[in-house]
Amino acid sequence: MLAKAALAQFEDADVVRHFWPMVRSRQHLERILPELKGNPGLVLFTLVNLDTRTRLEEACGQLGLPAVPILDRVTEALEKALGQEAHGRPGRQHAMDQAYFNRVEAIQFTIAHDDGIGWENWEEADIVLAGVSRSSKTPTSIYLANRGYKVANIPLVVESPPPPKLYELQNPMVVGLTTAPERLIQIRRNRLLTLNEERETDYVDNERVKDELKFARRMFADNGWAVIDVTRRSIEETAAAIIRLHNERKARGTRQGAKPI
């Protein structure tokens, strides 16, 4: 990432990048030295083990390759700012802490509660997303799960009311997702094309789609759920808005009732 950022400062820099991750031992390093010899160039490294990095610097000197320890200046600055010495332990940035396991659990929960599945366990969720078909519920749910939130989502269908459990939830924050009918029809048409379905159906009928969205918005308003219009929002922007609402709700210590955004 650092090399990519630095290369952006040069016009028409045509380079070939090679990446050797997780080099934690001298034995591993010895296995890749022939590859360095076969692909000579500037070597940027983040090795912290003294023996391993010394060997790399020696090998680069013998091969006539410039070697740059790109973490050194940052580490030195942090040592001064924090008033302590760096441990020099390889791979510490990849350590699996509790936050990692929380994300894994959140992802598992979210996948298991996609598209209205497992409504009996919705109370365990942090967030429940509701919206008509193709209103970006699933991708938004997965994005939030990767941020550590347990998310369930349910499609709202006029002919098929959601389970009563949806209206009884206490712990999760329910968020309604809506969008402009024109945009929704376009997305649905693209979806049908991927399924080799070219017939005109109620799924993409303009009046029908408007009625679906009115039905959903009425439900959101009747229950005091937060509403987010995703028409001009990316998944990341939608997720950021939901996280902000969730944090505000948590700070207030209240249940539903956030304002539409």
PDB file of C-alpha atoms in Angstrom:
ATOM      1  CA  MET A   1       0.000   0.000   0.000  1.00  0.00           C
ATOM      2  CA  LEU A   2       2.840   2.351   0.810  1.00  0.00           C
ATOM      3  CA  ALA A   3       4.602   1.521  -2.455  1.00  0.00           C
ATOM      4  CA  LYS A   4       1.382   2.151  -4.393  1.00  0.00           C
ATOM      5  CA  ALA A   5       0.883   5.509  -2.695  1.00  0.00           C
ATOM      6  CA  ALA A   6       4.484   6.537  -3.400  1.00  0.00           C
ATOM      7  CA  LEU A   7       4.302   5.415  -7.052  1.00  0.00           C
ATOM      8  CA  ALA A   8       1.332   7.692  -7.566  1.00  0.00           C
ATOM      9  CA  GLN A   9       3.764  10.618  -7.278  1.00  0.00           C
ATOM     10  CA  PHE A  10       5.556   9.578 -10.482  1.00  0.00           C
ATOM     11  CA  GLU A  11       4.324  10.028 -14.034  1.00  0.00           C
ATOM     12  CA  ASP A  12       3.982   6.848 -16.109  1.00  0.00           C
ATOM     13  CA  ALA A  13       5.845   4.690 -13.598  1.00  0.00           C
ATOM     14  CA  ASP A  14       5.548   1.214 -15.102  1.00  0.00           C
ATOM     15  CA  VAL A  15       6.698  -1.255 -12.449  1.00  0.00           C
ATOM     16  CA  VAL A  16       6.166  -4.896 -11.614  1.00  0.00           C
ATOM     17  CA  ARG A  17       5.429  -5.569  -7.965  1.00  0.00           C
ATOM     18  CA  HIS A  18       6.218  -8.812  -6.142  1.00  0.00           C
ATOM     19  CA  PHE A  19       4.756  -9.550  -2.747  1.00  0.00           C
ATOM     20  CA  TRP A  20       6.082 -12.044  -0.181  1.00  0.00           C
ATOM     21  CA  PRO A  21       3.862 -11.891   2.916  1.00  0.00           C
ATOM     22  CA  MET A  22       4.235 -13.367   6.398  1.00  0.00           C
ATOM     23  CA  VAL A  23       8.029 -13.884   6.288  1.00  0.00           C
ATOM     24  CA  ARG A  24       8.589 -14.704   9.958  1.00  0.00           C
ATOM     25  CA  SER A  25      11.727 -16.845   9.951  1.00  0.00           C
ATOM     26  CA  ARG A  26      15.167 -16.987   8.389  1.00  0.00           C
ATOM     27  CA  GLN A  27      14.265 -20.340   6.843  1.00  0.00           C
ATOM     28  CA  HIS A  28      11.327 -18.754   5.035  1.00  0.00           C
ATOM     29  CA  LEU A  29      13.526 -15.883   3.900  1.00  0.00           C
ATOM     30  CA  GLU A  30      16.135 -18.251   2.464  1.00  0.00           C
ATOM     31  CA  ARG A  31      13.427 -19.819   0.294  1.00  0.00           C
ATOM     32  CA  ILE A  32      12.521 -16.512  -1.348  1.00  0.00           C
ATOM     33  CA  LEU A  33      16.042 -15.132  -1.850  1.00  0.00           C
ATOM     34  CA  PRO A  34      16.379 -16.908  -5.237  1.00  0.00           C
ATOM     35  CA  GLU A  35      13.160 -15.175  -6.294  1.00  0.00           C
ATOM     36  CA  LEU A  36      14.623 -11.812  -5.304  1.00  0.00           C
ATOM     37  CA  LYS A  37      17.676 -12.596  -7.412  1.00  0.00           C
ATOM     38  CA  GLY A  38      15.442 -13.533 -10.344  1.00  0.00           C
ATOM     39  CA  ASN A  39      13.372 -10.368  -9.989  1.00  0.00           C
ATOM     40  CA  PRO A  40      15.893  -7.637  -9.098  1.00  0.00           C
ATOM     41  CA  GLY A  41      14.651  -4.221  -8.008  1.00  0.00           C
ATOM     42  CA  LEU A  42      13.965  -1.993  -5.022  1.00  0.00           C
ATOM     43  CA  VAL A  43      13.183  -4.055  -1.913  1.00  0.00           C
ATOM     44  CA  LEU A  44      10.773  -2.575   0.641  1.00  0.00           C
ATOM     45  CA  PHE A  45      10.524  -4.678   3.779  1.00  0.00           C
ATOM     46  CA  THR A  46       8.762  -4.672   7.162  1.00  0.00           C
ATOM     47  CA  LEU A  47      10.763  -7.412   8.888  1.00  0.00           C
ATOM     48  CA  VAL A  48      11.259  -6.775  12.598  1.00  0.00           C
ATOM     49  CA  ASN A  49      13.226  -9.858  13.648  1.00  0.00           C
ATOM     50  CA  LEU A  50      16.863  -8.730  13.838  1.00  0.00           C
ATOM     51  CA  ASP A  51      18.386 -11.972  12.517  1.00  0.00           C
ATOM     52  CA  THR A  52      15.985 -12.181   9.575  1.00  0.00           C
ATOM     53  CA  ARG A  53      16.306  -8.573   8.508  1.00  0.00           C
ATOM     54  CA  THR A  54      20.107  -8.668   8.837  1.00  0.00           C
ATOM     55  CA  ARG A  55      20.206 -11.661   6.509  1.00  0.00           C
ATOM     56  CA  LEU A  56      17.946  -9.864   4.011  1.00  0.00           C
ATOM     57  CA  GLU A  57      20.104  -6.754   4.067  1.00  0.00           C
ATOM     58  CA  GLU A  58      23.246  -8.859   3.531  1.00  0.00           C
ATOM     59  CA  ALA A  59      21.649 -10.687   0.597  1.00  0.00           C
ATOM     60  CA  CYS A  60      20.443  -7.446  -0.972  1.00  0.00           C
ATOM     61  CA  GLY A  61      23.948  -5.974  -0.592  1.00  0.00           C
ATOM     62  CA  GLN A  62      25.455  -8.989  -2.373  1.00  0.00           C
ATOM     63  CA  LEU A  63      22.879  -8.720  -5.165  1.00  0.00           C
ATOM     64  CA  GLY A  64      23.274  -4.962  -5.471  1.00  0.00           C
ATOM     65  CA  LEU A  65      19.617  -4.326  -4.571  1.00  0.00           C
ATOM     66  CA  PRO A  66      18.582  -1.283  -2.529  1.00  0.00           C
ATOM     67  CA  ALA A  67      16.687  -2.345   0.602  1.00  0.00           C
ATOM     68  CA  VAL A  68      14.437   0.018   2.559  1.00  0.00           C
ATOM     69  CA  PRO A  69      13.033  -0.816   6.044  1.00  0.00           C
ATOM     70  CA  ILE A  70       9.813   1.173   5.683  1.00  0.00           C
ATOM     71  CA  LEU A  71       8.593   0.741   9.271  1.00  0.00           C
ATOM     72  CA  ASP A  72      11.723   1.994  11.020  1.00  0.00           C
ATOM     73  CA  ARG A  73      10.992   5.745  11.022  1.00  0.00           C
ATOM     74  CA  VAL A  74       7.396   5.192  12.137  1.00  0.00           C
ATOM     75  CA  THR A  75       8.459   2.770  14.868  1.00  0.00           C
ATOM     76  CA  GLU A  76      11.111   5.195  16.155  1.00  0.00           C
ATOM     77  CA  ALA A  77       8.564   8.020  16.275  1.00  0.00           C
ATOM     78  CA  LEU A  78       6.095   5.822  18.158  1.00  0.00           C
ATOM     79  CA  GLU A  79       8.769   4.791  20.662  1.00  0.00           C
ATOM     80  CA  LYS A  80       9.398   8.456  21.464  1.00  0.00           C
ATOM     81  CA  ALA A  81       5.695   9.336  21.593  1.00  0.00           C
ATOM     82  CA  LEU A  82       4.736   6.336  23.736  1.00  0.00           C
ATOM     83  CA  GLY A  83       7.833   6.283  25.902  1.00  0.00           C
ATOM     84  CA  GLN A  84       8.519   2.589  25.379  1.00  0.00           C
ATOM     85  CA  GLU A  85      10.510   0.322  23.089  1.00  0.00           C
ATOM     86  CA  ALA A  86       8.923  -1.706  20.308  1.00  0.00           C
ATOM     87  CA  HIS A  87       8.769  -5.458  20.986  1.00  0.00           C
ATOM     88  CA  GLY A  88      10.086  -6.480  17.595  1.00  0.00           C
ATOM     89  CA  ARG A  89       7.769  -9.495  17.438  1.00  0.00           C
ATOM     90  CA  PRO A  90       6.922 -10.700  13.930  1.00  0.00           C
ATOM     91  CA  GLY A  91       3.262 -10.866  12.954  1.00  0.00           C
ATOM     92  CA  ARG A  92       1.830  -8.937  15.905  1.00  0.00           C
ATOM     93  CA  GLN A  93      -0.399  -6.954  13.540  1.00  0.00           C
ATOM     94  CA  HIS A  94      -2.050 -10.232  12.511  1.00  0.00           C
ATOM     95  CA  ALA A  95      -2.845 -11.406  16.025  1.00  0.00           C
ATOM     96  CA  MET A  96      -6.414 -12.667  16.442  1.00  0.00           C
ATOM     97  CA  ASP A  97      -7.935 -10.647  19.263  1.00  0.00           C
ATOM     98  CA  GLN A  98     -11.469 -10.719  20.618  1.00  0.00           C
ATOM     99  CA  ALA A  99     -12.599  -8.193  18.013  1.00  0.00           C
ATOM    100  CA  TYR A 100     -11.632 -10.679  15.301  1.00  0.00           C
ATOM    101  CA  PHE A 101     -13.759 -13.425  16.810  1.00  0.00           C
ATOM    102  CA  ASN A 102     -16.633 -10.973  17.275  1.00  0.00           C
ATOM    103  CA  ARG A 103     -16.517 -10.172  13.559  1.00  0.00           C
ATOM    104  CA  VAL A 104     -16.521 -13.852  12.664  1.00  0.00           C
ATOM    105  CA  GLU A 105     -19.545 -14.421  14.898  1.00  0.00           C
ATOM    106  CA  ALA A 106     -21.302 -11.404  13.395  1.00  0.00           C
ATOM    107  CA  ILE A 107     -20.693 -12.648   9.845  1.00  0.00           C
ATOM    108  CA  GLN A 108     -21.989 -16.119  10.688  1.00  0.00           C
ATOM    109  CA  PHE A 109     -25.106 -14.668  12.318  1.00  0.00           C
ATOM    110  CA  THR A 110     -25.762 -12.313   9.405  1.00  0.00           C
ATOM    111  CA  ILE A 111     -25.453 -15.005   6.744  1.00  0.00           C
ATOM    112  CA  ALA A 112     -27.782 -17.267   8.731  1.00  0.00           C
ATOM    113  CA  HIS A 113     -30.409 -14.492   9.012  1.00  0.00           C
ATOM    114  CA  ASP A 114     -30.478 -13.187   5.458  1.00  0.00           C
ATOM    115  CA  ASP A 115     -33.726 -12.591   3.562  1.00  0.00           C
ATOM    116  CA  GLY A 116     -36.075 -13.146   6.486  1.00  0.00           C
ATOM    117  CA  ILE A 117     -34.558 -16.440   7.638  1.00  0.00           C
ATOM    118  CA  GLY A 118     -34.339 -17.299  11.340  1.00  0.00           C
ATOM    119  CA  TRP A 119     -36.749 -14.640  12.585  1.00  0.00           C
ATOM    120  CA  GLU A 120     -36.983 -16.501  15.900  1.00  0.00           C
ATOM    121  CA  ASN A 121     -33.466 -15.228  16.729  1.00  0.00           C
ATOM    122  CA  TRP A 122     -33.842 -11.626  15.607  1.00  0.00           C
ATOM    123  CA  GLU A 123     -33.749 -10.392  19.191  1.00  0.00           C
ATOM    124  CA  GLU A 124     -30.053 -11.385  19.251  1.00  0.00           C
ATOM    125  CA  ALA A 125     -29.286  -9.029  16.357  1.00  0.00           C
ATOM    126  CA  ASP A 126     -27.773  -5.575  16.728  1.00  0.00           C
ATOM    127  CA  ILE A 127     -29.534  -4.294  13.615  1.00  0.00           C
ATOM    128  CA  VAL A 128     -32.478  -5.463  11.524  1.00  0.00           C
ATOM    129  CA  LEU A 129     -32.835  -4.081   7.998  1.00  0.00           C
ATOM    130  CA  ALA A 130     -36.228  -4.008   6.296  1.00  0.00           C
ATOM    131  CA  GLY A 131     -37.073  -3.010   2.744  1.00  0.00           C
ATOM    132  CA  VAL A 132     -38.608  -4.100  -0.527  1.00  0.00           C
ATOM    133  CA  SER A 133     -36.790  -6.472  -2.859  1.00  0.00           C
ATOM    134  CA  ARG A 134     -33.480  -5.156  -4.272  1.00  0.00           C
ATOM    135  CA  SER A 135     -33.120  -2.270  -1.843  1.00  0.00           C
ATOM    136  CA  SER A 136     -29.525  -3.323  -0.989  1.00  0.00           C
ATOM    137  CA  LYS A 137     -30.399  -5.117   2.268  1.00  0.00           C
ATOM    138  CA  THR A 138     -28.073  -8.100   1.856  1.00  0.00           C
ATOM    139  CA  PRO A 139     -24.868  -6.298   0.745  1.00  0.00           C
ATOM    140  CA  THR A 140     -25.392  -3.692   3.452  1.00  0.00           C
ATOM    141  CA  SER A 141     -25.886  -6.453   6.024  1.00  0.00           C
ATOM    142  CA  ILE A 142     -22.663  -8.193   5.009  1.00  0.00           C
ATOM    143  CA  TYR A 143     -20.724  -4.920   5.116  1.00  0.00           C
ATOM    144  CA  LEU A 144     -22.018  -4.211   8.621  1.00  0.00           C
ATOM    145  CA  ALA A 145     -21.201  -7.762   9.699  1.00  0.00           C
ATOM    146  CA  ASN A 146     -17.608  -7.197   8.655  1.00  0.00           C
ATOM    147  CA  ARG A 147     -17.634  -4.245  11.024  1.00  0.00           C
ATOM    148  CA  GLY A 148     -18.749  -6.528  13.859  1.00  0.00           C
ATOM    149  CA  TYR A 149     -22.523  -5.979  13.863  1.00  0.00           C
ATOM    150  CA  LYS A 150     -24.979  -8.869  13.936  1.00  0.00           C
ATOM    151  CA  VAL A 151     -27.519  -8.057  11.258  1.00  0.00           C
ATOM    152  CA  ALA A 152     -30.752  -9.665  10.091  1.00  0.00           C
ATOM    153  CA  ASN A 153     -32.743  -8.468   7.109  1.00  0.00           C
ATOM    154  CA  ILE A 154     -36.244  -9.045   5.800  1.00  0.00           C
ATOM    155  CA  PRO A 155     -37.869  -8.291   2.438  1.00  0.00           C
ATOM    156  CA  LEU A 156     -41.193  -6.466   2.687  1.00  0.00           C
ATOM    157  CA  VAL A 157     -43.847  -7.954   0.412  1.00  0.00           C
ATOM    158  CA  VAL A 158     -47.351  -6.502   0.233  1.00  0.00           C
ATOM    159  CA  GLU A 159     -49.019  -9.916  -0.066  1.00  0.00           C
ATOM    160  CA  SER A 160     -46.936 -11.513   2.687  1.00  0.00           C
ATOM    161  CA  PRO A 161     -46.864  -9.622   6.007  1.00  0.00           C
ATOM    162  CA  PRO A 162     -43.679  -9.983   8.074  1.00  0.00           C
ATOM    163  CA  PRO A 163     -43.742 -12.164  11.187  1.00  0.00           C
ATOM    164  CA  PRO A 164     -45.197 -10.447  14.281  1.00  0.00           C
ATOM    165  CA  LYS A 165     -41.754 -10.782  15.906  1.00  0.00           C
ATOM    166  CA  LEU A 166     -40.577  -7.824  13.834  1.00  0.00           C
ATOM    167  CA  TYR A 167     -42.859  -5.467  15.752  1.00  0.00           C
ATOM    168  CA  GLU A 168     -41.888  -6.857  19.151  1.00  0.00           C
ATOM    169  CA  LEU A 169     -38.115  -6.409  18.948  1.00  0.00           C
ATOM    170  CA  GLN A 170     -36.451  -4.602  21.869  1.00  0.00           C
ATOM    171  CA  ASN A 171     -32.699  -5.019  21.469  1.00  0.00           C
ATOM    172  CA  PRO A 172     -32.100  -4.586  17.710  1.00  0.00           C
ATOM    173  CA  MET A 173     -32.395  -1.253  15.937  1.00  0.00           C
ATOM    174  CA  VAL A 174     -34.753  -1.678  12.996  1.00  0.00           C
ATOM    175  CA  VAL A 175     -33.844   0.407   9.957  1.00  0.00           C
ATOM    176  CA  GLY A 176     -35.995   0.776   6.866  1.00  0.00           C
ATOM    177  CA  LEU A 177     -34.260   1.058   3.509  1.00  0.00           C
ATOM    178  CA  THR A 178     -36.039   2.834   0.686  1.00  0.00           C
ATOM    179  CA  THR A 179     -35.140   4.132  -2.744  1.00  0.00           C
ATOM    180  CA  ALA A 180     -36.533   6.001  -5.743  1.00  0.00           C
ATOM    181  CA  PRO A 181     -38.927   3.887  -7.835  1.00  0.00           C
ATOM    182  CA  GLU A 182     -37.077   4.644 -11.082  1.00  0.00           C
ATOM    183  CA  ARG A 183     -33.801   3.454  -9.617  1.00  0.00           C
ATOM    184  CA  LEU A 184     -35.421   0.359  -8.125  1.00  0.00           C
ATOM    185  CA  ILE A 185     -37.014  -0.586 -11.445  1.00  0.00           C
ATOM    186  CA  GLN A 186     -33.651  -0.253 -13.182  1.00  0.00           C
ATOM    187  CA  ILE A 187     -31.960  -2.511 -10.645  1.00  0.00           C
ATOM    188  CA  ARG A 188     -34.751  -5.065 -10.890  1.00  0.00           C
ATOM    189  CA  ARG A 189     -34.598  -5.098 -14.688  1.00  0.00           C
ATOM    190  CA  ASN A 190     -30.872  -5.766 -14.532  1.00  0.00           C
ATOM    191  CA  ARG A 191     -31.545  -8.583 -12.092  1.00  0.00           C
ATOM    192  CA  LEU A 192     -34.085 -10.155 -14.441  1.00  0.00           C
ATOM    193  CA  LEU A 193     -31.650  -9.928 -17.347  1.00  0.00           C
ATOM    194  CA  THR A 194     -29.069 -11.901 -15.381  1.00  0.00           C
ATOM    195  CA  LEU A 195     -31.747 -14.582 -14.997  1.00  0.00           C
ATOM    196  CA  ASN A 196     -32.494 -14.478 -18.756  1.00  0.00           C
ATOM    197  CA  GLU A 197     -35.985 -13.185 -17.982  1.00  0.00           C
ATOM    198  CA  GLU A 198     -37.117 -10.532 -20.450  1.00  0.00           C
ATOM    199  CA  ARG A 199     -40.885 -10.592 -19.887  1.00  0.00           C
ATOM    200  CA  GLU A 200     -42.619  -7.588 -18.335  1.00  0.00           C
ATOM    201  CA  THR A 201     -43.925  -8.499 -14.887  1.00  0.00           C
ATOM    202  CA  ASP A 202     -45.357  -6.767 -11.812  1.00  0.00           C
ATOM    203  CA  TYR A 203     -41.829  -6.937 -10.423  1.00  0.00           C
ATOM    204  CA  VAL A 204     -40.846  -4.029 -12.682  1.00  0.00           C
ATOM    205  CA  ASP A 205     -44.222  -2.385 -13.228  1.00  0.00           C
ATOM    206  CA  ASN A 206     -43.991   1.305 -12.379  1.00  0.00           C
ATOM    207  CA  GLU A 207     -47.265   1.607 -10.445  1.00  0.00           C
ATOM    208  CA  ARG A 208     -46.721  -1.686  -8.694  1.00  0.00           C
ATOM    209  CA  VAL A 209     -43.241  -0.641  -7.552  1.00  0.00           C
ATOM    210  CA  LYS A 210     -44.561   2.698  -6.280  1.00  0.00           C
ATOM    211  CA  ASP A 211     -47.222   0.857  -4.268  1.00  0.00           C
ATOM    212  CA  GLU A 212     -44.549  -1.411  -2.746  1.00  0.00           C
ATOM    213  CA  LEU A 213     -42.479   1.568  -1.659  1.00  0.00           C
ATOM    214  CA  LYS A 214     -45.539   3.330  -0.197  1.00  0.00           C
ATOM    215  CA  PHE A 215     -46.393   0.160   1.725  1.00  0.00           C
ATOM    216  CA  ALA A 216     -42.865  -0.024   3.148  1.00  0.00           C
ATOM    217  CA  ARG A 217     -42.706   3.664   4.064  1.00  0.00           C
ATOM    218  CA  ARG A 218     -46.068   3.451   5.818  1.00  0.00           C
ATOM    219  CA  MET A 219     -44.783   0.525   7.861  1.00  0.00           C
ATOM    220  CA  PHE A 220     -41.608   2.427   8.773  1.00  0.00           C
ATOM    221  CA  ALA A 221     -43.603   5.479   9.884  1.00  0.00           C
ATOM    222  CA  ASP A 222     -46.190   3.479  11.847  1.00  0.00           C
ATOM    223  CA  ASN A 223     -43.434   1.813  13.881  1.00  0.00           C
ATOM    224  CA  GLY A 224     -41.128   4.794  14.293  1.00  0.00           C
ATOM    225  CA  TRP A 225     -38.222   3.079  12.557  1.00  0.00           C
ATOM    226  CA  ALA A 226     -35.300   5.009  11.132  1.00  0.00           C
ATOM    227  CA  VAL A 227     -35.466   5.341   7.338  1.00  0.00           C
ATOM    228  CA  ILE A 228     -32.516   5.641   4.968  1.00  0.00           C
ATOM    229  CA  ASP A 229     -32.924   6.494   1.304  1.00  0.00           C
ATOM    230  CA  VAL A 230     -30.267   4.479  -0.540  1.00  0.00           C
ATOM    231  CA  THR A 231     -30.971   5.951  -3.988  1.00  0.00           C
ATOM    232  CA  ARG A 232     -27.758   7.962  -4.184  1.00  0.00           C
ATOM    233  CA  ARG A 233     -25.796   6.162  -1.504  1.00  0.00           C
ATOM    234  CA  SER A 234     -23.100   3.535  -1.907  1.00  0.00           C
ATOM    235  CA  ILE A 235     -23.182   0.499   0.372  1.00  0.00           C
ATOM    236  CA  GLU A 236     -20.400   2.055   2.440  1.00  0.00           C
ATOM    237  CA  GLU A 237     -22.325   5.321   2.834  1.00  0.00           C
ATOM    238  CA  THR A 238     -25.506   3.500   3.812  1.00  0.00           C
ATOM    239  CA  ALA A 239     -23.622   1.399   6.357  1.00  0.00           C
ATOM    240  CA  ALA A 240     -21.922   4.490   7.789  1.00  0.00           C
ATOM    241  CA  ALA A 241     -25.313   6.158   8.276  1.00  0.00           C
ATOM    242  CA  ILE A 242     -26.665   3.055  10.009  1.00  0.00           C
ATOM    243  CA  ILE A 243     -23.651   2.821  12.308  1.00  0.00           C
ATOM    244  CA  ARG A 244     -24.071   6.481  13.221  1.00  0.00           C
ATOM    245  CA  LEU A 245     -27.748   5.902  14.068  1.00  0.00           C
ATOM    246  CA  HIS A 246     -26.838   2.811  16.075  1.00  0.00           C
ATOM    247  CA  ASN A 247     -24.207   4.694  18.079  1.00  0.00           C
ATOM    248  CA  GLU A 248     -26.577   7.607  18.729  1.00  0.00           C
ATOM    249  CA  ARG A 249     -29.271   5.213  19.892  1.00  0.00           C
ATOM    250  CA  LYS A 250     -26.809   3.440  22.149  1.00  0.00           C
ATOM    251  CA  ALA A 251     -25.630   6.745  23.630  1.00  0.00           C
ATOM    252  CA  ARG A 252     -29.203   7.798  24.333  1.00  0.00           C
ATOM    253  CA  GLY A 253     -30.064   4.417  25.808  1.00  0.00           C
ATOM    254  CA  THR A 254     -33.335   4.461  23.878  1.00  0.00           C
ATOM    255  CA  ARG A 255     -35.157   2.023  21.633  1.00  0.00           C
ATOM    256  CA  GLN A 256     -36.684   2.931  18.271  1.00  0.00           C
ATOM    257  CA  GLY A 257     -37.623   6.385  17.107  1.00  0.00           C
ATOM    258  CA  ALA A 258     -34.650   7.754  15.161  1.00  0.00           C
ATOM    259  CA  LYS A 259     -35.368  10.379  12.513  1.00  0.00           C
ATOM    260  CA  PRO A 260     -35.358   9.456   8.812  1.00  0.00           C
ATOM    261  CA  ILE A 261     -32.209  10.431   6.925  1.00  0.00           C
TER     262      ILE A 261
END
